[in-house]
XYZ file of C-alpha atoms in Angstrom:
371
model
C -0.227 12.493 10.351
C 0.488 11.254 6.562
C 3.273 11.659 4.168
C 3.579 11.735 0.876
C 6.079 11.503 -1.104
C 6.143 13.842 -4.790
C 7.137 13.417 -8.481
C 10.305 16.221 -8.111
C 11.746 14.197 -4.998
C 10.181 16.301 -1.831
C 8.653 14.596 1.063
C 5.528 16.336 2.641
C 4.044 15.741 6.399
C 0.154 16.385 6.691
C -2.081 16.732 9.719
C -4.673 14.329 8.435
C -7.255 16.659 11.130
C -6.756 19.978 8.879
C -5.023 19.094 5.838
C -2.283 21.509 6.576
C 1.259 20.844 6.221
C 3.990 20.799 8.904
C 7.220 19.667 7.024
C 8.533 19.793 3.846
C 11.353 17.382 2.644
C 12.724 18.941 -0.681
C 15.186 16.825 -3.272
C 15.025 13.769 -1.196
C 17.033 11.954 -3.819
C 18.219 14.424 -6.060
C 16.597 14.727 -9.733
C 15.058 10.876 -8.850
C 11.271 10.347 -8.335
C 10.819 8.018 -4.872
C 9.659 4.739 -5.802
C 8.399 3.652 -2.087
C 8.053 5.020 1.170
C 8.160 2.724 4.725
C 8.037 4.169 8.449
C 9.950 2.834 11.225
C 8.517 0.706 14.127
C 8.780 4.059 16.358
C 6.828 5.953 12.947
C 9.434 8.821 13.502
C 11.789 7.661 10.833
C 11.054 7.307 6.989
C 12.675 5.551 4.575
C 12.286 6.416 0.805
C 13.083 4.084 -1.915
C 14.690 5.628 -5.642
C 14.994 3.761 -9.320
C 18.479 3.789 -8.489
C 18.732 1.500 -6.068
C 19.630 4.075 -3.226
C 17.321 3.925 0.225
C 17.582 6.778 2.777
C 16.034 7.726 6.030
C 14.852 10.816 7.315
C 13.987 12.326 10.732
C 10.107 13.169 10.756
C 10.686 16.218 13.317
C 13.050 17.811 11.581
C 13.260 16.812 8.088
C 17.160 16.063 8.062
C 18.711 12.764 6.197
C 19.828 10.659 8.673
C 21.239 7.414 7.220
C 21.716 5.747 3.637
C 21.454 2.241 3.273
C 23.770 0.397 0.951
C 22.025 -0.709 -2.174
C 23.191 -4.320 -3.660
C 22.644 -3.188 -7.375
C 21.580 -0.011 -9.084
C 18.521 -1.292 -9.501
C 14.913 0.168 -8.802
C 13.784 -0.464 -5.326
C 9.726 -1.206 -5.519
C 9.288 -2.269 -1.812
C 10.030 -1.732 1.708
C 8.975 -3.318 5.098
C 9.853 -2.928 8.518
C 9.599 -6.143 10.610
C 9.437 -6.110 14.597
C 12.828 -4.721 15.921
C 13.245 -2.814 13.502
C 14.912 -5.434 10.618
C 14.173 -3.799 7.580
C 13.164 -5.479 3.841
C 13.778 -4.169 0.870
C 12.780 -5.639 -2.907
C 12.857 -4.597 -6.191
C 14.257 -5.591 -10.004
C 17.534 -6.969 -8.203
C 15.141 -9.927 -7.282
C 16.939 -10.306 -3.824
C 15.222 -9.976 -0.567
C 17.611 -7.392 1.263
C 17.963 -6.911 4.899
C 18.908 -3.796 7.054
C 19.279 -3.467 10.708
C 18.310 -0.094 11.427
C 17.795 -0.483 15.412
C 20.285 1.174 16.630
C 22.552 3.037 13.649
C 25.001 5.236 14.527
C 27.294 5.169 11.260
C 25.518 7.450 7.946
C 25.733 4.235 6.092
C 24.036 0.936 6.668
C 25.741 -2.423 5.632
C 23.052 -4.635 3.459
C 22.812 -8.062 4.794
C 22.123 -10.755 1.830
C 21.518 -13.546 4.506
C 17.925 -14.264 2.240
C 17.832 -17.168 0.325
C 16.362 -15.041 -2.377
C 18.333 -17.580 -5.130
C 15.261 -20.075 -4.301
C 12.751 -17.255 -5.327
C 11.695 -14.933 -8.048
C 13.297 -15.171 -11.751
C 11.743 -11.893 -12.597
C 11.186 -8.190 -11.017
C 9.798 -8.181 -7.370
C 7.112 -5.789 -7.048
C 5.509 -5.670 -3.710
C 6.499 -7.320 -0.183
C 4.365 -7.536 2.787
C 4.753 -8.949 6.185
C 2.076 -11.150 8.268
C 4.329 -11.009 12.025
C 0.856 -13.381 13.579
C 2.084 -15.438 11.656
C 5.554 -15.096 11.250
C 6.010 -14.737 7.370
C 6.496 -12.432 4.431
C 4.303 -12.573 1.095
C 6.199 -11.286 -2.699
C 5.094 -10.858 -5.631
C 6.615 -10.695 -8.940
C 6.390 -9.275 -12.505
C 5.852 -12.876 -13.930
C 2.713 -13.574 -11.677
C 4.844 -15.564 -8.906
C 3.774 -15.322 -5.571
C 5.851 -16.468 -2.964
C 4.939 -16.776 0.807
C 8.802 -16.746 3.058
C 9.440 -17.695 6.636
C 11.041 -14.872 8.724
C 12.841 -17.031 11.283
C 14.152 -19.405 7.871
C 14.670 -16.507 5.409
C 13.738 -19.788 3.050
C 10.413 -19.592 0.691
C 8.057 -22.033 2.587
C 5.192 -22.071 -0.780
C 4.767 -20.683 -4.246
C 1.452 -19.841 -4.612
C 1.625 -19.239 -7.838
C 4.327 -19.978 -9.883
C 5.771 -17.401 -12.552
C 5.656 -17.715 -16.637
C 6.869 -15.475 -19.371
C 3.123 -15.277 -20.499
C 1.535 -14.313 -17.050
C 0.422 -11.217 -15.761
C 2.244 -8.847 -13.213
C 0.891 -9.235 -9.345
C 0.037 -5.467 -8.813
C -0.794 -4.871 -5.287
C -0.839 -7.449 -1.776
C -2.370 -7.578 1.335
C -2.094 -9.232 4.663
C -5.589 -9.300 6.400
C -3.527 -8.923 10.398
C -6.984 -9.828 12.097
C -7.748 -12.669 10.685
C -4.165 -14.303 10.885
C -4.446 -13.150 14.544
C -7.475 -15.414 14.794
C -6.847 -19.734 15.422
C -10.117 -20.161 14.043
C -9.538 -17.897 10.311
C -5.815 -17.723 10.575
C -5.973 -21.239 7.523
C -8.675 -18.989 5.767
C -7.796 -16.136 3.233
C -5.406 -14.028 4.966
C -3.781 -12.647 1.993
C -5.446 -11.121 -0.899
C -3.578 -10.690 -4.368
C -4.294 -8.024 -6.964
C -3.506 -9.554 -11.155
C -5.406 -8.290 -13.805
C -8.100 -6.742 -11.880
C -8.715 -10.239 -10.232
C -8.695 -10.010 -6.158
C -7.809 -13.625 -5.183
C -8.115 -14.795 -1.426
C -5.029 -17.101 -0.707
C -4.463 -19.115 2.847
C -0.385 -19.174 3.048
C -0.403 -23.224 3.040
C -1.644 -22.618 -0.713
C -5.228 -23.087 -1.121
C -7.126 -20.065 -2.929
C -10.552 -19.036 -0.967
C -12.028 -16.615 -3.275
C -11.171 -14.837 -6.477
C -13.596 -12.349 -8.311
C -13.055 -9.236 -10.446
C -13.422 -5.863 -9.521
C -13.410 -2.747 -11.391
C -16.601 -1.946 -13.122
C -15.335 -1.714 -16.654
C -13.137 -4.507 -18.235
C -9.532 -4.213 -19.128
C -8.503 -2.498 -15.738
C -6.038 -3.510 -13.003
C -5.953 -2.983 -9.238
C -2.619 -0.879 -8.643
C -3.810 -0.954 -4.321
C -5.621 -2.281 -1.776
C -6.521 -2.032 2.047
C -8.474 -2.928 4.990
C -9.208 -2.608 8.071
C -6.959 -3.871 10.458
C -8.637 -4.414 13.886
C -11.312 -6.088 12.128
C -10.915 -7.203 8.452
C -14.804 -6.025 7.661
C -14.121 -4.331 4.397
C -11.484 -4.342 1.851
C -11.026 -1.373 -0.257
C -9.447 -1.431 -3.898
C -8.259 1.100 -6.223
C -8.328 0.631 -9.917
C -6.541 2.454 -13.003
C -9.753 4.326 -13.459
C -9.455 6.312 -10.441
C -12.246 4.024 -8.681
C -12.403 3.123 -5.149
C -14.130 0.261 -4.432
C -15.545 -0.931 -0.914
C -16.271 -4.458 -0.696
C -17.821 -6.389 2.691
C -15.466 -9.138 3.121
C -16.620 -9.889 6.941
C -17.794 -13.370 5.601
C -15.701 -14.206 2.776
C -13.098 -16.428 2.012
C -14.075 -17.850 5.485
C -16.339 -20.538 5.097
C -15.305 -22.304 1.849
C -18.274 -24.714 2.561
C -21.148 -22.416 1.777
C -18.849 -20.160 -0.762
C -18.230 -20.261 -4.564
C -14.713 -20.045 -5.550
C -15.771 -17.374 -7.644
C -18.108 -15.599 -5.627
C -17.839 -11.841 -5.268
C -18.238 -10.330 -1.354
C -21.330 -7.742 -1.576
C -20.063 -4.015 -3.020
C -20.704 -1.685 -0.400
C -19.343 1.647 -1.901
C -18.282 2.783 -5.568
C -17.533 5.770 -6.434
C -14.677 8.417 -8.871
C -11.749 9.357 -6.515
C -9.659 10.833 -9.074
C -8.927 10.958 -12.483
C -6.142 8.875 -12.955
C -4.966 5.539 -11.276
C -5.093 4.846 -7.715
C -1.477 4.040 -6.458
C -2.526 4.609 -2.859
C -5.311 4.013 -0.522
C -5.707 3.268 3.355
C -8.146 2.859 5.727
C -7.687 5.800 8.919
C -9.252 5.754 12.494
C -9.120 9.281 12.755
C -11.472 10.842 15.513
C -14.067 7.604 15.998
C -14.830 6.981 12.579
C -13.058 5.301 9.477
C -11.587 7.479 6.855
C -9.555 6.682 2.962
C -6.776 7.973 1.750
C -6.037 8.022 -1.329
C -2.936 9.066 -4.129
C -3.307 9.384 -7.760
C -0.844 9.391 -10.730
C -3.280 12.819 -11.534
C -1.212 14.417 -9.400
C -3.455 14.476 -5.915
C -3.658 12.779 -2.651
C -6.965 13.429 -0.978
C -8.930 12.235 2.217
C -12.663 10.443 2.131
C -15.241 9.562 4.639
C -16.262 5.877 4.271
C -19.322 7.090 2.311
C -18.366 9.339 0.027
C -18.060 12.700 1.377
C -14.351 14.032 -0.014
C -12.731 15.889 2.711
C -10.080 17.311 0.736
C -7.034 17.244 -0.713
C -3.679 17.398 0.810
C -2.538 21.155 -0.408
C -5.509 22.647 -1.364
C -6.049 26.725 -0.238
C -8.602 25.838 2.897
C -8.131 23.570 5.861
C -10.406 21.483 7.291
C -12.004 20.415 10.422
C -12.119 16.230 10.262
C -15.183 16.339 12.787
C -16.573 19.150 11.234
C -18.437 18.085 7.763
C -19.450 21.869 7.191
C -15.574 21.742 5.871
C -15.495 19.183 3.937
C -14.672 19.876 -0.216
C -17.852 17.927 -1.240
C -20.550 15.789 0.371
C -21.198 13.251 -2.315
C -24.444 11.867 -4.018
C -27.220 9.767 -2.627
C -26.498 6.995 -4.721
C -24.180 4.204 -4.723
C -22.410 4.113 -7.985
C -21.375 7.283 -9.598
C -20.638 8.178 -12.863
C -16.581 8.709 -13.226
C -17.522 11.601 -16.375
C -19.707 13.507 -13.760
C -17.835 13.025 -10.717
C -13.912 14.029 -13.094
C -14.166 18.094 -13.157
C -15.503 17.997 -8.988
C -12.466 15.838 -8.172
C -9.698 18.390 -8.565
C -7.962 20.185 -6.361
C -4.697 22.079 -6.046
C -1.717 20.300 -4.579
C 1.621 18.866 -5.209
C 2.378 16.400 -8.409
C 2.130 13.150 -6.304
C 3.580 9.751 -8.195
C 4.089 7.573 -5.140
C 1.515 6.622 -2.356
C 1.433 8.134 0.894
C 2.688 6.141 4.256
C 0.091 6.929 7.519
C 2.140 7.898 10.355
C -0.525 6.048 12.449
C -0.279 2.565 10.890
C 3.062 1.675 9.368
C 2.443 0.535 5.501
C 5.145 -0.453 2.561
C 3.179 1.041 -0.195
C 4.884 0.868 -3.565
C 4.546 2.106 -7.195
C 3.593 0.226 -10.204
C-alpha cells in the first residue's frame, strides 16, 4: 500500500493494485502542512513530521493518533528515519540529530533523547537524513552544502564529505545504494549518491567522490528526489523541478574508478514529463513481478508509472485500476525515449488530492522529506 500525506494536513492509504483508497487521516496536525512522513520497522505505524516542530504517530488500521513525540525546539522537522529496533531519527532547522525510542511506548508522549553529538555537526538547516544499517551509519545533509556521514553505535560524525559555506548550495535529496554497501567487494565504491544543484555525485563514506554528472535536461534545475532499486542497485531514478523523471543505468558506475571519468554520466535509460510541477517524491515498487515509480508533485498529484512509461494513474482519480492489467492503465506512453514536457503537460492531469509532501511505500520503509 502507499501513503501520502496532503497540503490541508490529511493522511491517505492507497492500494497501489487499484488506486483506491482505504483510509483517510484528516487534520493530522491541525491547520499545519506535514513536512515528512517515516513508517515503522513493523510498516503499521506512521510518523508525520510538521513546521512546528511537533512529530506524531498514527495507527495504519485504524487511522487513530497514537503517540506524540516531544519536539526539542519549535522548529521545522525536514527528516525522519527509523533505524533497526525501532530507534527513531529526526532532523530539521534545530540542527540536532534527535532520538526516539518508539519500541515499546505505552505513555501518549515520547521523551526526546539528545544523546547525538550533533554540536560536532551542521552550522546550518539539516535537510535530509538517511541510514546505511550494512554498514552501520547515517548520511545528513545541510542547507550550506555540508554533508556529513555519522556512526550509529558512536552517535559521533566519522567524515565531512563536504564541508558547508555561506556561498554553497543546499544538498536537496540523498541516497543510500543498500546493495552495494551489502556487497565486500562495492561496499568502498559509491554507496551514497548526493543531489546539489542538479549535480548527482557518487560518494564512498571514507570520502572519496566516484562519479558526479548533471542531470536534468535543461540548465538551471535541481533534483528535489531520488531512488533505486534496492535488491540490486541497477538503476537510479531522479526527479527534477521540471516535473522530469529520469532513469539512469548505474549497474557499472561509480564502481570501477579505473576505467571511469570522474565526470562521466551512467547511460540515460528513460526520460520522460511526470507532472507539471517539481518532483518531491519518487520510488521504485516491486508490485506483482515487475518494477513500478511513484511519484508526488508540488502540482498537486501523486501518480503510479511502469518502468517505461506507461502512467497507471493517479492516486484519486474517478476509475481504478488493475496493476497487471495494462487495458487500465490512464495512458500508454510514446515510442520514443525523450518526450517533450509541453506535449506530455495537459495528458498528465488527473483529479486527486493537493499533495505537498512525498508519499512513504508501506512495502519499503523510506524518510522522504520536503524541500
Amino acid at each position: 500500500q502507499v501513503v501520502t500525506g496532503h497540503v490541508d494536513s490529511s493522511v491517505s492509504l492507497w492500494d497501489v493494485k487499484t488506486g483506491r483508497r482505504n483510509l483517510c487521516i484528516l487534520n493530522a496536525h491541525g491547520e499545519e502542512r506535514l513536512t515528512c512522513m517515516e513508517l515503522d520497522s513493523s510498516h503499521r505505524r506512521l510518523i508525520t513530521g510538521a513546521p512546528s516542530g511537533t512529530i506524531k504517530m498514527w495507527n495504519l488500521l485504524n487511522g487513530l493518533n497514537l503517540h506524540k513525540l516531544e519536539p526539542v525546539i519549535n522548529s521545522k522537522v525536514t527528516g525522519l528515519t527509523c533505524l533497526h529496533g525501532n530507534q527513531l531519527l529526526a532532523v530539521g532547522w534545530s540542527r540536532h540529530i534527535v532520538q526516539y525510542n518508539i519500541s515499546e511506548v505505552k505513555d501518549l508522549k515520547v521523551r526526546a533523547d539528545m544523546s547525538w553529538k550533533s554540536s560536532d555537526g551542521h552550522k546550518s538547516d539539516i535537510m535530509a537524513v538517511r541510514q546505511c544499517s550494512p554498514l552501520g551509519v547515517i548520511a545528513t545533509a545541510s542547507h550550506d552544502g555540508e554533508l556529513i556521514i555519522w556512526r550509529l553505535d558512536t552517535q559521533r560524525p566519522i567524515i565531512h564529505l563536504q564541508r558547508g559555506t555561506q556561498a554553497a548550495l543546499p544538498v536537496d535529496s540523498l541516497v543510500f545504494l543498500q546493495h552495494r554497501a551489502e556487497s565486500i567487494t562495492l561496499r568502498d565504491r559509491g554507496v551514497l549518491v548526493s543531489s546539489q544543484a542538479g549535480y548527482l555525485c557518487f560518494w564512498s563514506v571514507t570520502g572519496v567522490k566516484h562519479g558526479c554528472f548533471y542531470a536534468p535536461k535543461q540548465p538551471g534545475e535541481r533534483v528535489l528526489i531520488m531512488s533505486s532499486d534496492q535488491i540490486k542497485n541497477s538503476i537510479l531514478v531522479s526527479g527534477d523541478t521540471k516535473g522530469c523523471l529520469q532513469i539512469w543505468d548505474i549497474s557499472s558506475y561509480a564502481v570501477d574508478t579505473q576505467s571511469q571519468s570522474a565526470c562521466e554520466q551512467p547511460p540515460l535509460l528513460q526520460r520522460w514529463s511526470a507532472h507539471s510541477r517539481p518532483l518531491v517524491c519518487v520510488e521504485v515498487l516491486h508490485v506483482a513481478d515487475r518494477e513500478f515509480l511513484l511519484t508526488a508533485s508540488a502540482d498537486g498529484s501523486a501518480g503510479l508509472w511502469t518502468r517505461d512509461g506507461d502512467h497507471v494513474g493517479c492516486f484519486g482519480q474517478l476509475e481504478t485500476w488493475s496493476i497487471t492489467g495494462p487495458a487500465t492503465y490512464h495512458r500508454r506512453r510514446h515510442d520514443k525515449l525523450i518526450e517533450d514536457p509541453a506535449e506530455m503537460g495537459e495528458k498528465n492531469k488527473c483529479l486527486t488530492l493537493p499533495l505537498r509532501t512525498s508519499p512513504v511505500l508501506q512495502t519499503h520503509p523510506a524518510a522522504i522529506s520536503e524541500t
